[in-house]
């Protein structure tokens, strides 16, 4: 304690110059981040004068060098040069409230979809809703979303084709290059996002196939085939392997065909596996199942990839895996094979396909994102309220109003809190940090 | 013998301090095949305390188990000052804690730089804060290191001295050293077709900049056909280097030496003309001083304490970027070919700059200052602008040993850490009392001092006279 107070007091003089950081800045982050200009000018002048008089007093000039003997004792601390390379928060980006709110919709969407899944499960278990209707509605929505996706893809292609045509018109010779994929991200933010999307899309694939049980891995083929096909947003030839270039059908239609084919395959496989799934946890008590699925869903929420770019792959796969496992164990509590099949298919749609669609929607249209968020929040809040109280329409409306307000305020408070916390950010950089080497890997 | 910068630092400094009439004991942990009590040159006594080494010569932290042995050694050897080295050494931190409990003066030397962002650094910094909250003085090897330590441990900058490392210049002589005693002749010029050899000696780790090296070598060799590389050292990045050589078919031009012992470094260095040091972080960079002493022109990155170490005419600085390293190396090659650099003079210049005798003298001043042999005003005279440094003065020169004072210092280390540290200090104190009762001082034999030869004895006398004390001064150093 005495040490730190000593430092603080002793170097107070240093702090007079607004352009220079003193060690105490390392502790007090709220120390002047931008003092008034007048003040700054005055103290700068004051400091210059002081420096002049000080240097007159001194015999020699102190230098931060080791190789010659200086007329100063070893523990001399020069006010001018001490810590003159210290940088605080060099890459600080102040948050803004509304952009934080907008970004937090991603989290709200995911939590809402998890809540909806839970509500549907409870409703199915309590036999208030037929599992067939749940999965039919979900599948209908999925098909709609896929159609939308397909439409976007077509737009994308048209755009890319137009770009290529423009290039050709401009007489650029490397048209082939443009098409060979190296210049793949067309132009504008959407193109590049799509390219990232592509990676994101394939992510669940690996995770699933390597996942726990053979059953889970089989089921989870769905996201792969369902998703991977419509994806390749590039007009290049490097498309899914099942696109036959010699066929009379256009590549787009081939892809669609392949998607439908694999979706049917998954459907059939799931149908066949449902009886096994049903008896999977026969010997486990329901208590353990509830606890386990709770934790697994928490893991899903915690490790979900909320980012936009193609970030780290591991946590995302953990997230999807844990959600599918939770749905598998939950499904095994259900009475009939139809129930099990429905819930598993529903979970694949909610946890496997829906996040990918949401991601694409967010990059595509902000209004669509907002509408989807509101719809999800309304459904989730209403569903939770109905599930908890067991009431009817009245409970639903009360839940929607209450939940909506709570969600909105939670988003606001968290954003505001994060902005408030940012002033405690205190990153110290200096010459002691390992340098970040800049290497151009191109050279060979 | 396992080689370590801190280890050689301790050995060199200790032997110089012994020459100046001090008694020095080294306490370190036991290495494989090196245990018990040993005597080195000059009567330097080394205690190898058995400890379990976990990672790269660092021991496992056992906070209190070291105390009984330590107390025994301290009493046996009549130690007055404990000097710890290396912020990653647990033994050092423990020894400083125990020494303060026993009422001894303590000094800490920091050899390394740490950032503030990653988890390992945060933990180390907390530990350092614990130790340095109650230390009498701190020694850092460069000004950058001093700034780093002051920030990491929240120290008063006046409590920190900058005393660089040194090299034994006699061990790093250039090849034609005999001729340089004469008046220096005309500088040696390289013709455009003479081969210039670039030496790199470093452990091949990421933080030593091996990636930069791998990227830069093919480009340098492509534009300078009459250049050869000699690379010594080993490490996880060696494979990258080998791949680069094979991919670019540079076996003719790049010679990989593999690991070299510290004694052989000079023999490798003198084969070259330029020393390339692409490190990303470095507290001092002893190796570039060694290279300059061998008469090599030094190309190094401007990181850490490196810019402070050598004068401009011996070095070519580069930013830690591939392009800049290539450019700096080419500048160095051009300067050598133009005969602008008088590398044959480097050895004597380096000899003037860095010597262990000088380091020992400056360290001695620190010892004098903390033990009160040097008056407080004199020791802290560099206080600069008048009475600005009153906080230091308030501390009455030397730190108080009273337990309550020490607890106050520890308490300020953090909300949770402060209380934990206080607990440690209290337990340590109780352990000390316990040991005093059940293993009384009277039961511990006093070790006899190593008999000294006459010329040395004379220096002992002068040393004592200067200090007006009839006792020998004893320092103990830790690694």
PDB file of C-alpha atoms in Angstrom, chain A residues 95-252:
ATOM      1  CA  UNK A  95     -19.543   1.818 -27.232  1.00  0.00           C
ATOM      2  CA  UNK A  96     -22.746   3.454 -28.327  1.00  0.00           C
ATOM      3  CA  UNK A  97     -26.019   2.691 -26.680  1.00  0.00           C
ATOM      4  CA  UNK A  98     -28.236   1.960 -29.672  1.00  0.00           C
ATOM      5  CA  UNK A  99     -25.678  -0.053 -31.543  1.00  0.00           C
ATOM      6  CA  UNK A 100     -25.196  -2.150 -28.424  1.00  0.00           C
ATOM      7  CA  UNK A 101     -28.965  -2.595 -28.225  1.00  0.00           C
ATOM      8  CA  UNK A 102     -29.021  -3.673 -31.842  1.00  0.00           C
ATOM      9  CA  UNK A 103     -26.221  -6.141 -31.251  1.00  0.00           C
ATOM     10  CA  UNK A 104     -27.914  -7.569 -28.205  1.00  0.00           C
ATOM     11  CA  UNK A 105     -30.835  -8.736 -30.350  1.00  0.00           C
ATOM     12  CA  UNK A 106     -28.645 -11.658 -31.356  1.00  0.00           C
ATOM     13  CA  UNK A 107     -28.534 -12.915 -27.801  1.00  0.00           C
ATOM     14  CA  UNK A 108     -32.205 -12.229 -27.244  1.00  0.00           C
ATOM     15  CA  UNK A 109     -33.085 -14.161 -30.375  1.00  0.00           C
ATOM     16  CA  UNK A 110     -31.135 -17.181 -29.294  1.00  0.00           C
ATOM     17  CA  UNK A 111     -32.440 -17.223 -25.747  1.00  0.00           C
ATOM     18  CA  UNK A 112     -35.964 -16.767 -27.068  1.00  0.00           C
ATOM     19  CA  UNK A 113     -35.623 -19.682 -29.440  1.00  0.00           C
ATOM     20  CA  UNK A 114     -34.316 -21.892 -26.645  1.00  0.00           C
ATOM     21  CA  UNK A 115     -37.277 -20.807 -24.519  1.00  0.00           C
ATOM     22  CA  UNK A 116     -39.678 -21.608 -27.324  1.00  0.00           C
ATOM     23  CA  UNK A 117     -38.166 -25.043 -27.679  1.00  0.00           C
ATOM     24  CA  UNK A 118     -38.575 -25.687 -23.959  1.00  0.00           C
ATOM     25  CA  UNK A 119     -42.175 -24.484 -24.012  1.00  0.00           C
ATOM     26  CA  UNK A 120     -42.968 -26.736 -26.935  1.00  0.00           C
ATOM     27  CA  UNK A 121     -41.450 -29.686 -25.132  1.00  0.00           C
ATOM     28  CA  UNK A 122     -43.446 -28.994 -21.994  1.00  0.00           C
ATOM     29  CA  UNK A 123     -46.604 -28.603 -24.040  1.00  0.00           C
ATOM     30  CA  UNK A 124     -45.944 -31.886 -25.794  1.00  0.00           C
ATOM     31  CA  UNK A 125     -45.249 -33.704 -22.542  1.00  0.00           C
ATOM     32  CA  UNK A 126     -48.388 -32.321 -20.963  1.00  0.00           C
ATOM     33  CA  UNK A 127     -50.242 -33.337 -24.122  1.00  0.00           C
ATOM     34  CA  UNK A 128     -51.620 -29.889 -24.666  1.00  0.00           C
ATOM     35  CA  UNK A 129     -50.194 -29.707 -28.133  1.00  0.00           C
ATOM     36  CA  UNK A 130     -49.801 -32.470 -30.591  1.00  0.00           C
ATOM     37  CA  UNK A 131     -46.193 -33.068 -31.561  1.00  0.00           C
ATOM     38  CA  UNK A 132     -47.206 -33.444 -35.179  1.00  0.00           C
ATOM     39  CA  UNK A 133     -48.603 -29.936 -35.311  1.00  0.00           C
ATOM     40  CA  UNK A 134     -45.461 -28.508 -33.708  1.00  0.00           C
ATOM     41  CA  UNK A 135     -43.153 -30.166 -36.137  1.00  0.00           C
ATOM     42  CA  UNK A 136     -45.403 -29.428 -39.092  1.00  0.00           C
ATOM     43  CA  UNK A 137     -45.442 -25.736 -38.342  1.00  0.00           C
ATOM     44  CA  UNK A 138     -41.709 -25.740 -37.763  1.00  0.00           C
ATOM     45  CA  UNK A 139     -41.069 -27.600 -40.988  1.00  0.00           C
ATOM     46  CA  UNK A 140     -43.339 -25.252 -42.852  1.00  0.00           C
ATOM     47  CA  UNK A 141     -41.348 -22.296 -41.503  1.00  0.00           C
ATOM     48  CA  UNK A 142     -38.127 -24.033 -42.393  1.00  0.00           C
ATOM     49  CA  UNK A 143     -39.250 -24.547 -45.955  1.00  0.00           C
ATOM     50  CA  UNK A 144     -40.294 -20.902 -46.143  1.00  0.00           C
ATOM     51  CA  UNK A 145     -36.917 -19.841 -44.777  1.00  0.00           C
ATOM     52  CA  UNK A 146     -35.207 -22.059 -47.262  1.00  0.00           C
ATOM     53  CA  UNK A 147     -37.157 -20.507 -50.074  1.00  0.00           C
ATOM     54  CA  UNK A 148     -36.136 -17.078 -48.881  1.00  0.00           C
ATOM     55  CA  UNK A 149     -32.588 -18.301 -48.680  1.00  0.00           C
ATOM     56  CA  UNK A 150     -32.768 -19.597 -52.182  1.00  0.00           C
ATOM     57  CA  UNK A 151     -34.080 -16.265 -53.363  1.00  0.00           C
ATOM     58  CA  UNK A 152     -31.195 -14.454 -51.684  1.00  0.00           C
ATOM     59  CA  UNK A 153     -28.809 -16.833 -53.291  1.00  0.00           C
ATOM     60  CA  UNK A 154     -30.255 -16.059 -56.671  1.00  0.00           C
ATOM     61  CA  UNK A 155     -29.842 -12.349 -56.027  1.00  0.00           C
ATOM     62  CA  UNK A 156     -26.308 -12.917 -54.995  1.00  0.00           C
ATOM     63  CA  UNK A 157     -25.544 -14.821 -58.128  1.00  0.00           C
ATOM     64  CA  UNK A 158     -27.137 -12.232 -60.329  1.00  0.00           C
ATOM     65  CA  UNK A 159     -25.087  -9.576 -58.630  1.00  0.00           C
ATOM     66  CA  UNK A 160     -21.894 -11.510 -59.077  1.00  0.00           C
ATOM     67  CA  UNK A 161     -22.718 -12.199 -62.702  1.00  0.00           C
ATOM     68  CA  UNK A 162     -23.367  -8.521 -63.250  1.00  0.00           C
ATOM     69  CA  UNK A 163     -20.072  -7.659 -61.648  1.00  0.00           C
ATOM     70  CA  UNK A 164     -18.312 -10.128 -63.875  1.00  0.00           C
ATOM     71  CA  UNK A 165     -20.069  -8.731 -66.912  1.00  0.00           C
ATOM     72  CA  UNK A 166     -19.002  -5.236 -65.924  1.00  0.00           C
ATOM     73  CA  UNK A 167     -15.473  -6.389 -65.668  1.00  0.00           C
ATOM     74  CA  UNK A 168     -15.648  -7.980 -69.038  1.00  0.00           C
ATOM     75  CA  UNK A 169     -16.990  -4.821 -70.507  1.00  0.00           C
ATOM     76  CA  UNK A 170     -14.159  -2.876 -68.985  1.00  0.00           C
ATOM     77  CA  UNK A 171     -11.818  -5.102 -70.843  1.00  0.00           C
ATOM     78  CA  UNK A 172     -10.221  -6.670 -67.866  1.00  0.00           C
ATOM     79  CA  UNK A 173      -8.444  -9.718 -69.074  1.00  0.00           C
ATOM     80  CA  UNK A 174      -8.453 -11.685 -65.887  1.00  0.00           C
ATOM     81  CA  UNK A 175     -12.069 -12.623 -66.092  1.00  0.00           C
ATOM     82  CA  UNK A 176     -11.141 -16.191 -65.527  1.00  0.00           C
ATOM     83  CA  UNK A 177      -9.390 -15.127 -62.418  1.00  0.00           C
ATOM     84  CA  UNK A 178     -12.442 -13.383 -61.157  1.00  0.00           C
ATOM     85  CA  UNK A 179     -14.382 -16.502 -61.676  1.00  0.00           C
ATOM     86  CA  UNK A 180     -11.898 -18.901 -60.287  1.00  0.00           C
ATOM     87  CA  UNK A 181     -12.774 -17.862 -56.797  1.00  0.00           C
ATOM     88  CA  UNK A 182      -9.743 -15.898 -55.720  1.00  0.00           C
ATOM     89  CA  UNK A 183     -11.696 -12.679 -56.007  1.00  0.00           C
ATOM     90  CA  UNK A 184     -14.705 -14.493 -54.774  1.00  0.00           C
ATOM     91  CA  UNK A 185     -16.237 -12.087 -52.263  1.00  0.00           C
ATOM     92  CA  UNK A 186     -18.039 -10.018 -54.902  1.00  0.00           C
ATOM     93  CA  UNK A 187     -18.432  -6.484 -53.719  1.00  0.00           C
ATOM     94  CA  UNK A 188     -20.144  -4.903 -50.848  1.00  0.00           C
ATOM     95  CA  UNK A 189     -20.518  -6.292 -47.383  1.00  0.00           C
ATOM     96  CA  UNK A 190     -22.994  -8.966 -48.292  1.00  0.00           C
ATOM     97  CA  UNK A 191     -20.683 -10.872 -50.475  1.00  0.00           C
ATOM     98  CA  UNK A 192     -17.971 -11.181 -47.914  1.00  0.00           C
ATOM     99  CA  UNK A 193     -20.445 -12.047 -45.241  1.00  0.00           C
ATOM    100  CA  UNK A 194     -21.739 -14.795 -47.414  1.00  0.00           C
ATOM    101  CA  UNK A 195     -18.287 -16.148 -47.811  1.00  0.00           C
ATOM    102  CA  UNK A 196     -17.959 -16.241 -44.071  1.00  0.00           C
ATOM    103  CA  UNK A 197     -21.366 -17.766 -43.933  1.00  0.00           C
ATOM    104  CA  UNK A 198     -20.110 -20.596 -46.002  1.00  0.00           C
ATOM    105  CA  UNK A 199     -17.592 -21.495 -43.365  1.00  0.00           C
ATOM    106  CA  UNK A 200     -20.082 -21.099 -40.617  1.00  0.00           C
ATOM    107  CA  UNK A 201     -22.379 -23.399 -42.440  1.00  0.00           C
ATOM    108  CA  UNK A 202     -20.053 -26.286 -42.548  1.00  0.00           C
ATOM    109  CA  UNK A 203     -19.120 -25.904 -38.967  1.00  0.00           C
ATOM    110  CA  UNK A 204     -21.899 -27.961 -37.465  1.00  0.00           C
ATOM    111  CA  UNK A 205     -21.101 -30.762 -39.838  1.00  0.00           C
ATOM    112  CA  UNK A 206     -17.798 -31.679 -38.312  1.00  0.00           C
ATOM    113  CA  UNK A 207     -19.009 -31.213 -34.833  1.00  0.00           C
ATOM    114  CA  UNK A 208     -21.879 -33.518 -35.366  1.00  0.00           C
ATOM    115  CA  UNK A 209     -20.162 -36.296 -37.084  1.00  0.00           C
ATOM    116  CA  UNK A 210     -17.600 -36.391 -34.344  1.00  0.00           C
ATOM    117  CA  UNK A 211     -20.209 -36.032 -31.696  1.00  0.00           C
ATOM    118  CA  UNK A 212     -21.139 -38.317 -28.890  1.00  0.00           C
ATOM    119  CA  UNK A 213     -23.484 -41.033 -29.938  1.00  0.00           C
ATOM    120  CA  UNK A 214     -23.921 -42.526 -33.297  1.00  0.00           C
ATOM    121  CA  UNK A 215     -27.549 -41.593 -33.132  1.00  0.00           C
ATOM    122  CA  UNK A 216     -26.863 -37.947 -32.636  1.00  0.00           C
ATOM    123  CA  UNK A 217     -24.385 -37.928 -35.406  1.00  0.00           C
ATOM    124  CA  UNK A 218     -26.831 -39.527 -37.743  1.00  0.00           C
ATOM    125  CA  UNK A 219     -29.551 -37.094 -36.974  1.00  0.00           C
ATOM    126  CA  UNK A 220     -27.346 -34.165 -37.295  1.00  0.00           C
ATOM    127  CA  UNK A 221     -26.660 -34.909 -40.883  1.00  0.00           C
ATOM    128  CA  UNK A 222     -29.683 -32.779 -41.378  1.00  0.00           C
ATOM    129  CA  UNK A 223     -28.114 -29.417 -40.843  1.00  0.00           C
ATOM    130  CA  UNK A 224     -25.392 -30.434 -43.156  1.00  0.00           C
ATOM    131  CA  UNK A 225     -27.319 -31.443 -46.153  1.00  0.00           C
ATOM    132  CA  UNK A 226     -30.065 -29.022 -45.546  1.00  0.00           C
ATOM    133  CA  UNK A 227     -27.673 -26.164 -45.293  1.00  0.00           C
ATOM    134  CA  UNK A 228     -24.607 -26.876 -47.181  1.00  0.00           C
ATOM    135  CA  UNK A 229     -26.258 -27.235 -50.510  1.00  0.00           C
ATOM    136  CA  UNK A 230     -27.972 -23.972 -51.089  1.00  0.00           C
ATOM    137  CA  UNK A 231     -24.933 -22.264 -49.874  1.00  0.00           C
ATOM    138  CA  UNK A 232     -22.109 -21.817 -52.249  1.00  0.00           C
ATOM    139  CA  UNK A 233     -22.793 -18.232 -53.029  1.00  0.00           C
ATOM    140  CA  UNK A 234     -20.202 -18.019 -55.706  1.00  0.00           C
ATOM    141  CA  UNK A 235     -20.826 -18.471 -59.375  1.00  0.00           C
ATOM    142  CA  UNK A 236     -17.768 -20.623 -59.644  1.00  0.00           C
ATOM    143  CA  UNK A 237     -17.368 -24.209 -60.545  1.00  0.00           C
ATOM    144  CA  UNK A 238     -16.113 -25.113 -57.079  1.00  0.00           C
ATOM    145  CA  UNK A 239     -19.532 -26.182 -55.903  1.00  0.00           C
ATOM    146  CA  UNK A 240     -20.893 -29.078 -54.034  1.00  0.00           C
ATOM    147  CA  UNK A 241     -19.481 -32.304 -55.362  1.00  0.00           C
ATOM    148  CA  UNK A 242     -22.863 -33.651 -56.423  1.00  0.00           C
ATOM    149  CA  UNK A 243     -23.322 -30.947 -59.009  1.00  0.00           C
ATOM    150  CA  UNK A 244     -22.820 -32.632 -62.321  1.00  0.00           C
ATOM    151  CA  UNK A 245     -21.498 -30.150 -64.865  1.00  0.00           C
ATOM    152  CA  UNK A 246     -22.635 -32.297 -67.799  1.00  0.00           C
ATOM    153  CA  UNK A 247     -26.231 -32.552 -66.660  1.00  0.00           C
ATOM    154  CA  UNK A 248     -28.971 -30.728 -68.522  1.00  0.00           C
ATOM    155  CA  UNK A 249     -30.392 -29.237 -65.337  1.00  0.00           C
ATOM    156  CA  UNK A 250     -28.929 -25.912 -64.245  1.00  0.00           C
ATOM    157  CA  UNK A 251     -26.524 -25.993 -61.294  1.00  0.00           C
ATOM    158  CA  UNK A 252     -28.994 -24.127 -59.126  1.00  0.00           C
TER     159      UNK A 252
END
